[in-house]
Every structure is written in structure tokens, then in C-alpha cells.
PDB file of C-alpha atoms in Angstrom:
ATOM      1  CA  MET Q 136      26.025  -9.337   7.617  1.00 80.00           C
ATOM      2  CA  ASP Q 137      29.860  -8.719   8.086  1.00 94.00           C
ATOM      3  CA  ARG Q 138      29.608  -4.912   8.911  1.00 96.00           C
ATOM      4  CA  ASN Q 139      33.477  -4.502   8.617  1.00 96.00           C
ATOM      5  CA  PHE Q 140      33.364  -6.056   5.219  1.00 96.00           C
ATOM      6  CA  GLU Q 141      30.401  -3.839   4.050  1.00 97.00           C
ATOM      7  CA  LEU Q 142      32.233  -0.614   5.361  1.00 97.00           C
ATOM      8  CA  LEU Q 143      35.475  -1.594   3.729  1.00 97.00           C
ATOM      9  CA  SER Q 144      33.453  -2.429   0.473  1.00 97.00           C
ATOM     10  CA  PHE Q 145      31.995   1.085   0.492  1.00 98.00           C
ATOM     11  CA  GLU Q 146      35.450   2.727   0.988  1.00 98.00           C
ATOM     12  CA  LYS Q 147      37.036   0.446  -1.697  1.00 97.00           C
ATOM     13  CA  THR Q 148      34.256   1.597  -4.177  1.00 98.00           C
ATOM     14  CA  CYS Q 149      34.821   5.269  -3.575  1.00 98.00           C
ATOM     15  CA  VAL Q 150      38.459   4.837  -3.966  1.00 97.00           C
ATOM     16  CA  GLU Q 151      38.130   2.911  -7.278  1.00 97.00           C
ATOM     17  CA  VAL Q 152      36.184   5.696  -8.727  1.00 97.00           C
ATOM     18  CA  GLY Q 153      38.508   8.318  -7.840  1.00 97.00           C
ATOM     19  CA  LEU Q 154      36.821  10.118  -4.985  1.00 98.00           C
ATOM     20  CA  LYS Q 155      38.729  12.152  -2.589  1.00 98.00           C
ATOM     21  CA  LYS Q 156      38.627  11.407   1.163  1.00 98.00           C
ATOM     22  CA  ILE Q 157      37.269  14.285   3.181  1.00 98.00           C
ATOM     23  CA  ASP Q 158      36.333  12.771   6.415  1.00 97.00           C
ATOM     24  CA  ASP Q 159      37.134   9.591   8.301  1.00 96.00           C
ATOM     25  CA  TYR Q 160      34.082   8.172   6.708  1.00 97.00           C
ATOM     26  CA  GLY Q 161      33.328  10.562   3.880  1.00 98.00           C
ATOM     27  CA  TYR Q 162      34.241  11.079   0.256  1.00 98.00           C
ATOM     28  CA  GLU Q 163      33.965  13.630  -2.500  1.00 98.00           C
ATOM     29  CA  TYR Q 164      33.312  13.736  -6.267  1.00 98.00           C
ATOM     30  CA  ARG Q 165      34.690  17.103  -7.264  1.00 95.00           C
ATOM     31  CA  PHE Q 166      33.633  18.310 -10.618  1.00 93.00           C
ATOM     32  CA  ALA Q 167      34.819  21.990 -10.455  1.00 91.00           C
ATOM     33  CA  PRO Q 168      34.948  24.940  -8.029  1.00 88.00           C
ATOM     34  CA  GLY Q 169      32.052  27.104  -8.107  1.00 90.00           C
ATOM     35  CA  THR Q 170      29.546  24.390  -8.920  1.00 95.00           C
ATOM     36  CA  LYS Q 171      26.770  23.267  -6.755  1.00 97.00           C
ATOM     37  CA  THR Q 172      27.343  20.610  -4.073  1.00 98.00           C
ATOM     38  CA  LEU Q 173      24.817  17.833  -3.290  1.00 98.00           C
ATOM     39  CA  THR Q 174      25.631  15.854  -0.124  1.00 98.00           C
ATOM     40  CA  PHE Q 175      24.247  12.363   0.695  1.00 98.00           C
ATOM     41  CA  PHE Q 176      24.155  11.157   4.285  1.00 98.00           C
ATOM     42  CA  ALA Q 177      23.695   7.622   5.478  1.00 98.00           C
ATOM     43  CA  LEU Q 178      24.034   5.776   8.862  1.00 98.00           C
ATOM     44  CA  ILE Q 179      23.023   8.703  10.904  1.00 98.00           C
ATOM     45  CA  HIS Q 180      21.265   5.895  12.860  1.00 98.00           C
ATOM     46  CA  GLY Q 181      23.825   2.948  13.019  1.00 97.00           C
ATOM     47  CA  ASN Q 182      21.163   0.242  12.570  1.00 97.00           C
ATOM     48  CA  GLU Q 183      19.590   1.636   9.398  1.00 98.00           C
ATOM     49  CA  VAL Q 184      21.867  -0.186   7.066  1.00 97.00           C
ATOM     50  CA  GLY Q 185      19.953   0.464   3.721  1.00 98.00           C
ATOM     51  CA  GLY Q 186      21.457   3.932   3.218  1.00 98.00           C
ATOM     52  CA  LEU Q 187      25.106   2.545   3.227  1.00 98.00           C
ATOM     53  CA  GLU Q 188      24.168   0.234   0.211  1.00 98.00           C
ATOM     54  CA  ILE Q 189      22.455   3.015  -1.514  1.00 98.00           C
ATOM     55  CA  LEU Q 190      25.393   5.160  -1.388  1.00 98.00           C
ATOM     56  CA  LYS Q 191      27.714   2.390  -2.465  1.00 98.00           C
ATOM     57  CA  ARG Q 192      25.649   1.494  -5.543  1.00 98.00           C
ATOM     58  CA  LEU Q 193      25.297   5.188  -6.339  1.00 98.00           C
ATOM     59  CA  VAL Q 194      29.092   5.711  -6.167  1.00 98.00           C
ATOM     60  CA  SER Q 195      29.489   2.880  -8.463  1.00 98.00           C
ATOM     61  CA  LYS Q 196      27.388   4.618 -11.108  1.00 97.00           C
ATOM     62  CA  LEU Q 197      29.381   7.837 -11.162  1.00 97.00           C
ATOM     63  CA  ILE Q 198      31.621   6.782 -14.053  1.00 94.00           C
ATOM     64  CA  ILE Q 199      28.621   6.221 -16.203  1.00 96.00           C
ATOM     65  CA  LEU Q 200      26.720   9.333 -14.904  1.00 96.00           C
ATOM     66  CA  SER Q 201      29.622  11.651 -15.122  1.00 96.00           C
ATOM     67  CA  PRO Q 202      28.086  14.324 -12.976  1.00 97.00           C
ATOM     68  CA  THR Q 203      28.643  18.047 -13.559  1.00 97.00           C
ATOM     69  CA  ILE Q 204      28.190  19.149  -9.991  1.00 98.00           C
ATOM     70  CA  ASN Q 205      30.090  18.158  -6.716  1.00 98.00           C
ATOM     71  CA  LEU Q 206      28.914  15.276  -4.709  1.00 98.00           C
ATOM     72  CA  ARG Q 207      29.628  14.214  -1.170  1.00 98.00           C
ATOM     73  CA  PHE Q 208      29.070  10.900   0.437  1.00 98.00           C
ATOM     74  CA  LEU Q 209      29.191  10.926   4.295  1.00 98.00           C
ATOM     75  CA  LEU Q 210      28.527   8.147   6.880  1.00 98.00           C
ATOM     76  CA  GLY Q 211      27.200   9.361  10.147  1.00 98.00           C
ATOM     77  CA  ASN Q 212      27.452   6.949  13.149  1.00 98.00           C
ATOM     78  CA  VAL Q 213      29.947   4.259  11.906  1.00 98.00           C
ATOM     79  CA  ASP Q 214      30.809   3.134  15.525  1.00 98.00           C
ATOM     80  CA  ALA Q 215      27.067   2.525  16.133  1.00 98.00           C
ATOM     81  CA  TYR Q 216      26.827   0.697  12.679  1.00 98.00           C
ATOM     82  CA  LEU Q 217      29.641  -1.700  13.763  1.00 98.00           C
ATOM     83  CA  ALA Q 218      27.926  -2.343  17.038  1.00 97.00           C
ATOM     84  CA  ASP Q 219      24.556  -2.828  15.352  1.00 96.00           C
ATOM     85  CA  LYS Q 220      22.951  -0.143  17.541  1.00 96.00           C
ATOM     86  CA  ARG Q 221      20.883   2.991  16.719  1.00 96.00           C
ATOM     87  CA  PHE Q 222      23.374   5.021  18.622  1.00 96.00           C
ATOM     88  CA  LEU Q 223      25.871   4.592  21.480  1.00 97.00           C
ATOM     89  CA  GLU Q 224      25.550   7.574  23.753  1.00 96.00           C
ATOM     90  CA  SER Q 225      22.988   9.953  22.249  1.00 94.00           C
ATOM     91  CA  ASP Q 226      20.732   9.970  19.058  1.00 95.00           C
ATOM     92  CA  LEU Q 227      23.064  11.566  16.347  1.00 96.00           C
ATOM     93  CA  ASN Q 228      19.998  13.086  14.666  1.00 95.00           C
ATOM     94  CA  ARG Q 229      19.235  15.017  17.796  1.00 93.00           C
ATOM     95  CA  SER Q 230      22.949  15.987  18.429  1.00 95.00           C
ATOM     96  CA  PHE Q 231      23.483  18.794  15.908  1.00 95.00           C
ATOM     97  CA  LYS Q 232      24.076  22.282  17.181  1.00 93.00           C
ATOM     98  CA  THR Q 233      24.819  21.341  20.697  1.00 90.00           C
ATOM     99  CA  PRO Q 234      26.546  24.079  22.438  1.00 89.00           C
ATOM    100  CA  ASP Q 235      28.979  21.923  24.638  1.00 91.00           C
ATOM    101  CA  PRO Q 236      29.429  18.578  22.791  1.00 93.00           C
ATOM    102  CA  LYS Q 237      30.199  15.768  25.204  1.00 94.00           C
ATOM    103  CA  THR Q 238      28.902  12.495  23.743  1.00 96.00           C
ATOM    104  CA  SER Q 239      30.635  10.603  20.813  1.00 97.00           C
ATOM    105  CA  GLU Q 240      27.495  11.512  18.668  1.00 97.00           C
ATOM    106  CA  GLN Q 241      27.462  15.171  19.683  1.00 96.00           C
ATOM    107  CA  LYS Q 242      31.239  15.423  18.510  1.00 97.00           C
ATOM    108  CA  ARG Q 243      30.564  13.651  15.336  1.00 98.00           C
ATOM    109  CA  ALA Q 244      27.528  16.084  14.675  1.00 97.00           C
ATOM    110  CA  THR Q 245      29.971  19.051  15.165  1.00 97.00           C
ATOM    111  CA  LYS Q 246      32.119  17.636  12.354  1.00 97.00           C
ATOM    112  CA  LEU Q 247      29.163  16.910  10.013  1.00 98.00           C
ATOM    113  CA  GLU Q 248      27.911  20.407  10.562  1.00 97.00           C
ATOM    114  CA  GLU Q 249      30.751  21.801   8.534  1.00 97.00           C
ATOM    115  CA  PHE Q 250      29.569  19.697   5.495  1.00 98.00           C
ATOM    116  CA  ILE Q 251      26.094  20.741   6.018  1.00 98.00           C
ATOM    117  CA  LYS Q 252      27.117  24.390   6.109  1.00 97.00           C
ATOM    118  CA  THR Q 253      29.138  24.104   2.794  1.00 97.00           C
ATOM    119  CA  SER Q 254      26.429  22.133   0.798  1.00 98.00           C
ATOM    120  CA  ASP Q 255      23.797  23.473  -1.610  1.00 98.00           C
ATOM    121  CA  PHE Q 256      21.431  20.431  -1.253  1.00 98.00           C
ATOM    122  CA  ILE Q 257      21.262  17.561   1.124  1.00 98.00           C
ATOM    123  CA  ILE Q 258      19.676  14.150   1.079  1.00 98.00           C
ATOM    124  CA  ASP Q 259      19.705  12.164   4.260  1.00 98.00           C
ATOM    125  CA  PHE Q 260      18.831   8.412   4.121  1.00 98.00           C
ATOM    126  CA  HIS Q 261      16.911   6.803   7.012  1.00 98.00           C
ATOM    127  CA  GLN Q 262      14.807   3.624   7.732  1.00 98.00           C
ATOM    128  CA  THR Q 263      12.011   3.001  10.008  1.00 97.00           C
ATOM    129  CA  ILE Q 264      12.005   0.656  13.070  1.00 95.00           C
ATOM    130  CA  GLU Q 265       8.505  -0.847  12.342  1.00 95.00           C
ATOM    131  CA  LYS Q 266       6.838  -1.941   9.090  1.00 95.00           C
ATOM    132  CA  ILE Q 267       5.930   0.758   6.431  1.00 96.00           C
ATOM    133  CA  PRO Q 268       3.964   0.503   3.273  1.00 96.00           C
ATOM    134  CA  HIS Q 269       5.927   3.037   1.276  1.00 97.00           C
ATOM    135  CA  PRO Q 270       8.808   5.402   1.454  1.00 98.00           C
ATOM    136  CA  PHE Q 271       8.128   8.922   2.841  1.00 98.00           C
ATOM    137  CA  PHE Q 272       9.849  12.394   3.134  1.00 98.00           C
ATOM    138  CA  ILE Q 273      10.261  14.010   6.468  1.00 98.00           C
ATOM    139  CA  PHE Q 274      12.195  17.326   7.141  1.00 97.00           C
ATOM    140  CA  ASN Q 275      12.004  20.659   8.759  1.00 95.00           C
ATOM    141  CA  TYR Q 276      10.061  23.048   6.403  1.00 96.00           C
ATOM    142  CA  GLN Q 277      11.919  25.196   4.015  1.00 96.00           C
ATOM    143  CA  GLU Q 278      10.249  26.366   0.633  1.00 96.00           C
ATOM    144  CA  MET Q 279      13.331  25.085  -1.338  1.00 97.00           C
ATOM    145  CA  SER Q 280      13.305  21.788   0.589  1.00 98.00           C
ATOM    146  CA  PHE Q 281       9.705  21.368  -0.138  1.00 97.00           C
ATOM    147  CA  ASP Q 282      10.059  21.918  -3.792  1.00 98.00           C
ATOM    148  CA  PHE Q 283      13.319  19.731  -3.903  1.00 98.00           C
ATOM    149  CA  ALA Q 284      11.323  16.681  -2.406  1.00 98.00           C
ATOM    150  CA  ARG Q 285       8.266  17.216  -4.557  1.00 98.00           C
ATOM    151  CA  ASN Q 286      10.453  17.522  -7.753  1.00 98.00           C
ATOM    152  CA  LEU Q 287      12.109  14.169  -6.785  1.00 98.00           C
ATOM    153  CA  ASP Q 288       8.768  12.358  -6.032  1.00 98.00           C
ATOM    154  CA  SER Q 289       5.384  14.123  -6.295  1.00 97.00           C
ATOM    155  CA  GLU Q 290       3.315  11.110  -4.844  1.00 97.00           C
ATOM    156  CA  ILE Q 291       4.720   9.571  -1.660  1.00 98.00           C
ATOM    157  CA  PRO Q 292       3.812  11.088   1.812  1.00 98.00           C
ATOM    158  CA  LEU Q 293       5.590  14.256   2.742  1.00 98.00           C
ATOM    159  CA  ILE Q 294       5.826  15.162   6.551  1.00 97.00           C
ATOM    160  CA  THR Q 295       7.123  18.572   7.345  1.00 96.00           C
ATOM    161  CA  TYR Q 296       6.992  21.014  10.246  1.00 93.00           C
ATOM    162  CA  THR Q 297       8.032  24.556  11.179  1.00 87.00           C
ATOM    163  CA  ASN Q 298       9.138  24.146  14.826  1.00 69.00           C
ATOM    164  CA  PHE Q 299      10.917  21.775  17.248  1.00 53.00           C
ATOM    165  CA  SER Q 300       8.797  22.071  20.362  1.00 41.00           C
ATOM    166  CA  ASN Q 301       8.209  18.306  20.338  1.00 40.00           C
ATOM    167  CA  LEU Q 302      11.762  17.320  19.488  1.00 45.00           C
ATOM    168  CA  THR Q 303      14.230  16.713  22.294  1.00 49.00           C
ATOM    169  CA  SER Q 304      17.960  17.760  22.787  1.00 65.00           C
ATOM    170  CA  GLY Q 305      19.739  19.083  19.633  1.00 84.00           C
ATOM    171  CA  LEU Q 306      18.834  19.363  16.120  1.00 92.00           C
ATOM    172  CA  SER Q 307      18.335  16.922  13.292  1.00 94.00           C
ATOM    173  CA  ILE Q 308      20.203  17.174   9.991  1.00 96.00           C
ATOM    174  CA  THR Q 309      17.274  18.902   8.213  1.00 96.00           C
ATOM    175  CA  GLY Q 310      16.882  21.270  11.296  1.00 94.00           C
ATOM    176  CA  THR Q 311      20.615  22.058  11.112  1.00 96.00           C
ATOM    177  CA  ALA Q 312      20.462  22.613   7.396  1.00 96.00           C
ATOM    178  CA  SER Q 313      17.473  25.039   8.109  1.00 94.00           C
ATOM    179  CA  SER Q 314      19.474  27.086  10.410  1.00 94.00           C
ATOM    180  CA  PHE Q 315      22.181  27.560   7.615  1.00 95.00           C
ATOM    181  CA  GLN Q 316      19.297  27.968   5.043  1.00 96.00           C
ATOM    182  CA  LYS Q 317      20.365  24.943   3.016  1.00 97.00           C
ATOM    183  CA  PRO Q 318      17.657  22.777   1.252  1.00 98.00           C
ATOM    184  CA  ALA Q 319      17.617  19.467   2.910  1.00 98.00           C
ATOM    185  CA  ILE Q 320      15.383  16.352   3.007  1.00 98.00           C
ATOM    186  CA  THR Q 321      15.283  13.137   4.786  1.00 98.00           C
ATOM    187  CA  ILE Q 322      13.821  10.081   2.838  1.00 98.00           C
ATOM    188  CA  GLU Q 323      12.668   7.040   4.930  1.00 98.00           C
ATOM    189  CA  THR Q 324      12.979   4.311   2.393  1.00 98.00           C
ATOM    190  CA  GLY Q 325      11.363   1.621   4.354  1.00 97.00           C
ATOM    191  CA  GLN Q 326      11.842  -0.589   7.338  1.00 97.00           C
ATOM    192  CA  LYS Q 327      15.344  -1.170   8.381  1.00 96.00           C
ATOM    193  CA  GLY Q 328      17.381  -3.718   6.690  1.00 96.00           C
ATOM    194  CA  LEU Q 329      18.676  -4.574   3.203  1.00 96.00           C
ATOM    195  CA  ASP Q 330      15.733  -4.706   0.824  1.00 96.00           C
ATOM    196  CA  GLU Q 331      16.366  -4.548  -3.034  1.00 97.00           C
ATOM    197  CA  VAL Q 332      13.110  -2.542  -3.583  1.00 97.00           C
ATOM    198  CA  GLN Q 333      14.255   0.154  -1.146  1.00 98.00           C
ATOM    199  CA  ILE Q 334      17.702   0.119  -2.385  1.00 98.00           C
ATOM    200  CA  LYS Q 335      16.626   0.585  -6.061  1.00 98.00           C
ATOM    201  CA  TYR Q 336      14.303   3.453  -4.960  1.00 98.00           C
ATOM    202  CA  GLY Q 337      17.001   5.187  -3.087  1.00 98.00           C
ATOM    203  CA  VAL Q 338      19.555   4.893  -5.941  1.00 98.00           C
ATOM    204  CA  ASP Q 339      16.933   5.932  -8.408  1.00 98.00           C
ATOM    205  CA  LEU Q 340      15.889   9.026  -6.318  1.00 98.00           C
ATOM    206  CA  SER Q 341      19.481   9.984  -5.862  1.00 98.00           C
ATOM    207  CA  VAL Q 342      20.131   9.761  -9.695  1.00 98.00           C
ATOM    208  CA  ARG Q 343      17.155  12.059 -10.052  1.00 98.00           C
ATOM    209  CA  ALA Q 344      18.501  14.435  -7.483  1.00 98.00           C
ATOM    210  CA  ILE Q 345      21.836  14.777  -9.289  1.00 98.00           C
ATOM    211  CA  GLU Q 346      20.162  15.487 -12.744  1.00 98.00           C
ATOM    212  CA  LEU Q 347      17.779  18.033 -10.960  1.00 98.00           C
ATOM    213  CA  VAL Q 348      20.519  19.934  -9.383  1.00 98.00           C
ATOM    214  CA  GLU Q 349      22.626  19.816 -12.464  1.00 97.00           C
ATOM    215  CA  SER Q 350      19.821  21.185 -14.746  1.00 96.00           C
ATOM    216  CA  ASN Q 351      18.645  23.651 -11.954  1.00 94.00           C
ATOM    217  CA  ASN Q 352      15.184  22.937 -13.504  1.00 94.00           C
ATOM    218  CA  PHE Q 353      13.123  23.014 -10.410  1.00 95.00           C
ATOM    219  CA  GLN Q 354       9.406  23.276 -10.932  1.00 94.00           C
ATOM    220  CA  LYS Q 355       7.559  25.529  -8.371  1.00 94.00           C
ATOM    221  CA  VAL Q 356       5.256  23.222  -6.246  1.00 94.00           C
ATOM    222  CA  THR Q 357       1.880  24.798  -5.305  1.00 92.00           C
ATOM    223  CA  GLU Q 358      -0.175  21.669  -4.637  1.00 93.00           C
ATOM    224  CA  TRP Q 359       0.141  20.244  -1.142  1.00 96.00           C
ATOM    225  CA  HIS Q 360      -0.670  16.651  -2.130  1.00 96.00           C
ATOM    226  CA  ASN Q 361      -0.298  13.908   0.396  1.00 98.00           C
ATOM    227  CA  CYS Q 362       1.267  16.241   3.032  1.00 98.00           C
ATOM    228  CA  PHE Q 363       1.273  15.988   6.708  1.00 98.00           C
ATOM    229  CA  THR Q 364       2.523  17.600   9.853  1.00 97.00           C
ATOM    230  CA  TRP Q 365       2.398  16.597  13.620  1.00 95.00           C
ATOM    231  CA  GLY Q 366      -0.923  16.305  14.973  1.00 96.00           C
ATOM    232  CA  GLN Q 367      -0.504  14.599  18.267  1.00 97.00           C
ATOM    233  CA  THR Q 368       2.529  13.234  19.997  1.00 96.00           C
ATOM    234  CA  VAL Q 369       2.145  10.881  22.900  1.00 96.00           C
ATOM    235  CA  SER Q 370       4.871  11.248  25.429  1.00 95.00           C
ATOM    236  CA  ASN Q 371       5.925   8.425  27.753  1.00 94.00           C
ATOM    237  CA  GLU Q 372       8.188  10.202  30.358  1.00 91.00           C
ATOM    238  CA  ASP Q 373       8.202   7.273  32.756  1.00 92.00           C
ATOM    239  CA  PHE Q 374       8.046   4.533  30.209  1.00 93.00           C
ATOM    240  CA  SER Q 375       4.836   3.173  31.761  1.00 94.00           C
ATOM    241  CA  LEU Q 376       2.534   3.531  28.755  1.00 96.00           C
ATOM    242  CA  GLU Q 377       2.037   0.857  26.234  1.00 96.00           C
ATOM    243  CA  LEU Q 378       0.373   0.844  22.775  1.00 97.00           C
ATOM    244  CA  VAL Q 379      -2.928  -1.120  22.913  1.00 97.00           C
ATOM    245  CA  LYS Q 380      -2.285  -2.844  19.704  1.00 96.00           C
ATOM    246  CA  THR Q 381       0.442  -3.352  17.148  1.00 96.00           C
ATOM    247  CA  PHE Q 382       0.510  -0.421  14.796  1.00 96.00           C
ATOM    248  CA  GLU Q 383       2.474  -0.212  11.555  1.00 96.00           C
ATOM    249  CA  ASN Q 384       3.600   3.053  10.234  1.00 98.00           C
ATOM    250  CA  PHE Q 385       0.671   4.833   8.380  1.00 98.00           C
ATOM    251  CA  ASP Q 386      -2.041   2.673   9.945  1.00 98.00           C
ATOM    252  CA  THR Q 387      -5.074   5.093  10.504  1.00 98.00           C
ATOM    253  CA  VAL Q 388      -6.812   5.837  13.788  1.00 98.00           C
ATOM    254  CA  ARG Q 389      -9.937   7.628  14.455  1.00 98.00           C
ATOM    255  CA  LYS Q 390     -10.495  10.600  16.894  1.00 98.00           C
ATOM    256  CA  ASN Q 391     -11.332   9.196  20.426  1.00 98.00           C
ATOM    257  CA  ASP Q 392      -9.756   5.677  19.696  1.00 98.00           C
ATOM    258  CA  LEU Q 393      -7.952   4.277  22.560  1.00 98.00           C
ATOM    259  CA  ILE Q 394      -4.262   4.051  21.534  1.00 98.00           C
ATOM    260  CA  ALA Q 395      -2.268   3.542  24.811  1.00 97.00           C
ATOM    261  CA  LYS Q 396      -2.695   2.856  28.504  1.00 96.00           C
ATOM    262  CA  ASN Q 397      -0.941   2.046  31.722  1.00 95.00           C
ATOM    263  CA  SER Q 398      -2.433   0.940  35.056  1.00 93.00           C
ATOM    264  CA  ASN Q 399      -3.982   4.264  35.856  1.00 92.00           C
ATOM    265  CA  GLN Q 400      -4.211   6.291  32.472  1.00 94.00           C
ATOM    266  CA  SER Q 401      -5.823   5.820  29.120  1.00 97.00           C
ATOM    267  CA  VAL Q 402      -4.636   7.796  26.046  1.00 97.00           C
ATOM    268  CA  PHE Q 403      -7.063   8.437  23.162  1.00 98.00           C
ATOM    269  CA  SER Q 404      -6.540   9.925  19.711  1.00 98.00           C
ATOM    270  CA  GLU Q 405      -7.225  13.556  19.567  1.00 98.00           C
ATOM    271  CA  LEU Q 406      -7.810  13.443  15.557  1.00 98.00           C
ATOM    272  CA  ASP Q 407      -8.139  11.284  12.644  1.00 98.00           C
ATOM    273  CA  GLY Q 408      -4.959  10.526  10.944  1.00 98.00           C
ATOM    274  CA  PRO Q 409      -2.170   7.962  10.243  1.00 98.00           C
ATOM    275  CA  VAL Q 410       0.229   7.034  12.837  1.00 98.00           C
ATOM    276  CA  LEU Q 411       3.962   7.234  12.834  1.00 98.00           C
ATOM    277  CA  PHE Q 412       6.970   5.844  14.778  1.00 97.00           C
ATOM    278  CA  PRO Q 413       5.083   3.608  17.159  1.00 97.00           C
ATOM    279  CA  LYS Q 414       7.469   2.124  19.965  1.00 96.00           C
ATOM    280  CA  TYR Q 415       7.476  -1.389  21.230  1.00 96.00           C
ATOM    281  CA  GLY Q 416       9.776  -3.492  23.386  1.00 93.00           C
ATOM    282  CA  VAL Q 417      13.220  -2.020  24.080  1.00 90.00           C
ATOM    283  CA  ASN Q 418      12.505   0.893  21.777  1.00 91.00           C
ATOM    284  CA  ARG Q 419       9.398   1.823  24.015  1.00 93.00           C
ATOM    285  CA  GLU Q 420      11.595   1.386  27.153  1.00 89.00           C
ATOM    286  CA  SER Q 421      14.311   3.940  25.902  1.00 86.00           C
ATOM    287  CA  SER Q 422      12.116   6.404  24.248  1.00 89.00           C
ATOM    288  CA  LYS Q 423      10.069   9.288  25.894  1.00 91.00           C
ATOM    289  CA  GLU Q 424       7.894   9.381  22.922  1.00 94.00           C
ATOM    290  CA  LEU Q 425       5.499   6.401  22.306  1.00 97.00           C
ATOM    291  CA  ILE Q 426       3.783   7.342  19.027  1.00 98.00           C
ATOM    292  CA  ARG Q 427       2.711  10.333  16.820  1.00 97.00           C
ATOM    293  CA  ILE Q 428      -0.432  10.858  14.726  1.00 98.00           C
ATOM    294  CA  LEU Q 429      -0.231  12.971  11.661  1.00 98.00           C
ATOM    295  CA  LYS Q 430      -2.374  15.746  10.545  1.00 97.00           C
ATOM    296  CA  GLN Q 431      -3.033  16.091   6.876  1.00 97.00           C
ATOM    297  CA  VAL Q 432      -2.316  19.703   5.582  1.00 97.00           C
ATOM    298  CA  LYS Q 433      -3.103  21.533   2.321  1.00 96.00           C
ATOM    299  CA  ALA Q 434      -1.221  24.767   2.993  1.00 94.00           C
ATOM    300  CA  LEU Q 435       1.857  26.115   4.928  1.00 91.00           C
ATOM    301  CA  SER Q 436      -0.535  28.055   7.173  1.00 90.00           C
ATOM    302  CA  GLU Q 437      -2.015  24.878   8.429  1.00 89.00           C
ATOM    303  CA  MET Q 438       1.366  23.420   9.759  1.00 81.00           C
ATOM    304  CA  THR Q 439       2.897  23.527  13.252  1.00 65.00           C
TER     305      THR Q 439
END
């Protein structure tokens, strides 16, 4: 993949359909003052390239779609994208609301916060490191975010949470949006890379989002179907723990299953549930979190 070419192709597509440049790596479709603004983010992690292609194809559809709302298309960590890395100095998705921004990602997050603050709805495209059988939503809980996600796809897994006690450093995009009371969802479309099934899903979801915000025809969601929150987070502060097998996202473990160990410690599952974000190789050696186990929830009161 020629990353410079792909980046120029995105920018060329935005210019060709008449979008206004609003950021070094951001464009806007402006329908009219006072109308709702839906903002799309991609490349918050530089090596999750699928989101860039989703946005490019979505932009190319705008002439046919003729939206009656304002749309923004913003790329997060372009420097990391060009270097084929997740990030350069700090995780951009943990760099928002940093009191004293120092890293390149923290400074970029400060710029992007202004677009979050002035949006009415936000969709952030991501991809997982390890294999995954299906897309899923993941975001800091807000009632409107929950309804937004479930109006877009009522079936795929939805992971949500109400605190940041097991997150490090600064906030994510959806956490930042929550602080501004802006509905925001992250969609993990699949394993990182360019995959036509993922790209089509992301574009179709985006078109549904545009139509939903245009119509303002949100259905109130009362059933917590296929919803999860954090059940157990296995930390790996000294990077010595290793998973005992190769897990894929949403593989299921049983309570008391051995899941990780080092020379003097064994870690067992505390509950039955699917796993998420297992770390191997260089990812294990650079993250203080080894794996998570999800807890299924049927109501807001069951969340953490």
C-alpha cells in the first residue's frame, strides 16, 4: 500500500465533491447553518487503515446522497499512518482532555476536541489487532449514544461502560464526547487491514447514520440485546505475563479457566464470558493490559 497515495486520493476525492478544508486532515460538507452536524473520524490509530477507505468511499457518494445535514470527515493520527504505526509517542485514543499536552498525539487531540465539542453526533471507525468474527460497537455510555448505535445496527455486540477506572492516561473520543454531552460511538469493523466486507459495512452504516440524523427518527431502545461491559481486566504492569493460548476476539472462556501465566504467577478467569483485545508479541510487550473478559448486561444498573 502506498500510504501517501491513499492519503492524497482521500483529499482529492474531498476536493472533487466540493468539501471545505477545515483542518490539516479534515473536510466538511456544509449544508446549512443551524442544521445538525455528524462527524466521522478515522485513523485515530495509524495502522487501522480501513476507516480511511470507508470515509473516502462515503465522500464519493455525497453527490448522489445530497445530505440535508452538515458532515465532517476527520483523520486522526496521519503521521502514525504514514509510518504504519498505531501511534508515535502516545495513544491518540487516550490523549484527549490532557491538561498539559506534550506528545504529538496529545497536541493533535487538543485540536480534534474542538470538532467533538461542536458536533451533534460522532462515529469513530476502528479495527482490532487480532481476528474478530464480526463488527462491534464500543463506547462510553450515554443514553443517546446507546440509542444511536442500536438504531444503526440492532444485532452486533455492543460494549459500553460508565467509568474510566481501567483506562490509562487521557480520554478516548467517546469519553471526550461524553464530557461534552455529545452522542458518540466507536465501531470496530473487523481486524485491521483493507477488507471489502468491512469497508462495505462501514459505508452502509454511515449512510444509515446520515439518514437517521436527517430524519431525527430515533427509536427509543429498551431491550439490552447482545450488550456487554468490562468484567475482568488482566493487567501486565511488568510485561511478564503471557496468554496461555491464542485467543481471538470474542472467544469464550469459563470461570476459573487458566488464561495467563509467568514463572511465578497464574491468572484465572473470574467469570464466564467472551474475551477482547488479547495481546501477543510486540503488542504484549508495549501494553500494560493483557486481555479483557466481557460481562453480559441486561440493564444500565448492571454496568461498571
